Short mmCIF file of C-alpha atoms in Angstrom, two decimals:
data_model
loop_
_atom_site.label_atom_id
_atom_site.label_comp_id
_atom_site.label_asym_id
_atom_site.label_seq_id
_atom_site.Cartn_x
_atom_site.Cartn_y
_atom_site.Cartn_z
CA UNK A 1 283.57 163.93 131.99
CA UNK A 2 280.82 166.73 130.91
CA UNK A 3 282.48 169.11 128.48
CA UNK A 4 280.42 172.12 129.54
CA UNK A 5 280.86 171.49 133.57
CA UNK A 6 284.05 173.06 135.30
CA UNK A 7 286.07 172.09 138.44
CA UNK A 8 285.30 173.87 141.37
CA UNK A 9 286.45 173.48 144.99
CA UNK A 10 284.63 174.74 147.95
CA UNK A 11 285.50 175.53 151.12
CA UNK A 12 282.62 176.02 154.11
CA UNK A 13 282.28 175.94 157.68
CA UNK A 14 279.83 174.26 159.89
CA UNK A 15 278.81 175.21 162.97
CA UNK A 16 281.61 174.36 165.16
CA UNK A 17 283.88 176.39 163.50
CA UNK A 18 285.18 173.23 161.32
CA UNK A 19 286.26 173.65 157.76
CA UNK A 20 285.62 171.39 155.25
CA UNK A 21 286.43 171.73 151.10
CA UNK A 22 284.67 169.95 148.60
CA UNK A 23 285.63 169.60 145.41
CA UNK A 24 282.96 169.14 142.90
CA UNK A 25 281.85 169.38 139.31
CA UNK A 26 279.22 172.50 137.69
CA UNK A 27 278.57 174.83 135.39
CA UNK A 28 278.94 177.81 137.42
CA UNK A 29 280.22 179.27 140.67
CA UNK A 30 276.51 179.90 141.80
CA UNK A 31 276.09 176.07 140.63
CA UNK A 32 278.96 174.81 142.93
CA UNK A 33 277.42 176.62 145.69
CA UNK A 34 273.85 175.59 145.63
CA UNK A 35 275.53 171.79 145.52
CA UNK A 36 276.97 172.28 148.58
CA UNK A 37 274.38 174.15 150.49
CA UNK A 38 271.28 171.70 149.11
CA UNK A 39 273.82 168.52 150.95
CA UNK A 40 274.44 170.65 153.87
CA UNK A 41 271.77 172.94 154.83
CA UNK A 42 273.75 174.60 157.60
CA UNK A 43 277.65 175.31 156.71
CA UNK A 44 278.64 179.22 155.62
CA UNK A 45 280.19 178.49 152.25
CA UNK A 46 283.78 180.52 152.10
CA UNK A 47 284.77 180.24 148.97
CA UNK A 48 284.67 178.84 145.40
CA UNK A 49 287.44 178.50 143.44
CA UNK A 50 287.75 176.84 139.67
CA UNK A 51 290.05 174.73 139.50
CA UNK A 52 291.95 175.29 135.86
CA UNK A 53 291.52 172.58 133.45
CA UNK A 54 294.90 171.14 131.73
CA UNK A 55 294.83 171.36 128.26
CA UNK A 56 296.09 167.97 126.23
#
């Protein structure tokens, strides 16, 4: 895996009122979100969260 990306995992809704989470590697919250919108145009992204990385 890419050193510099981060775990993120976001949640959205579509239009029916359906939610969906994602999760999904980036560099940045803004990056996570862009991911998800550019796949699916429509959904209302709720949140991002990073998910910690465990240290070995």
């Amino acid at each position: 895996m890419d050193k510099e990306t981060m775990g993120f995992s976001v949640e959205y809704q579509d239009s029916y009122g359906i939610i969906y989470t994602r999760v999904l590697r980036a560099n940045s919250v803004a990056e996570a979100k862009i991911i998800v919108q550019n796949n699916y145009p429509d959904v209302v992204i709720r949140a991002v969260t990073l998910i910690p990385e465990n240290d070995k």
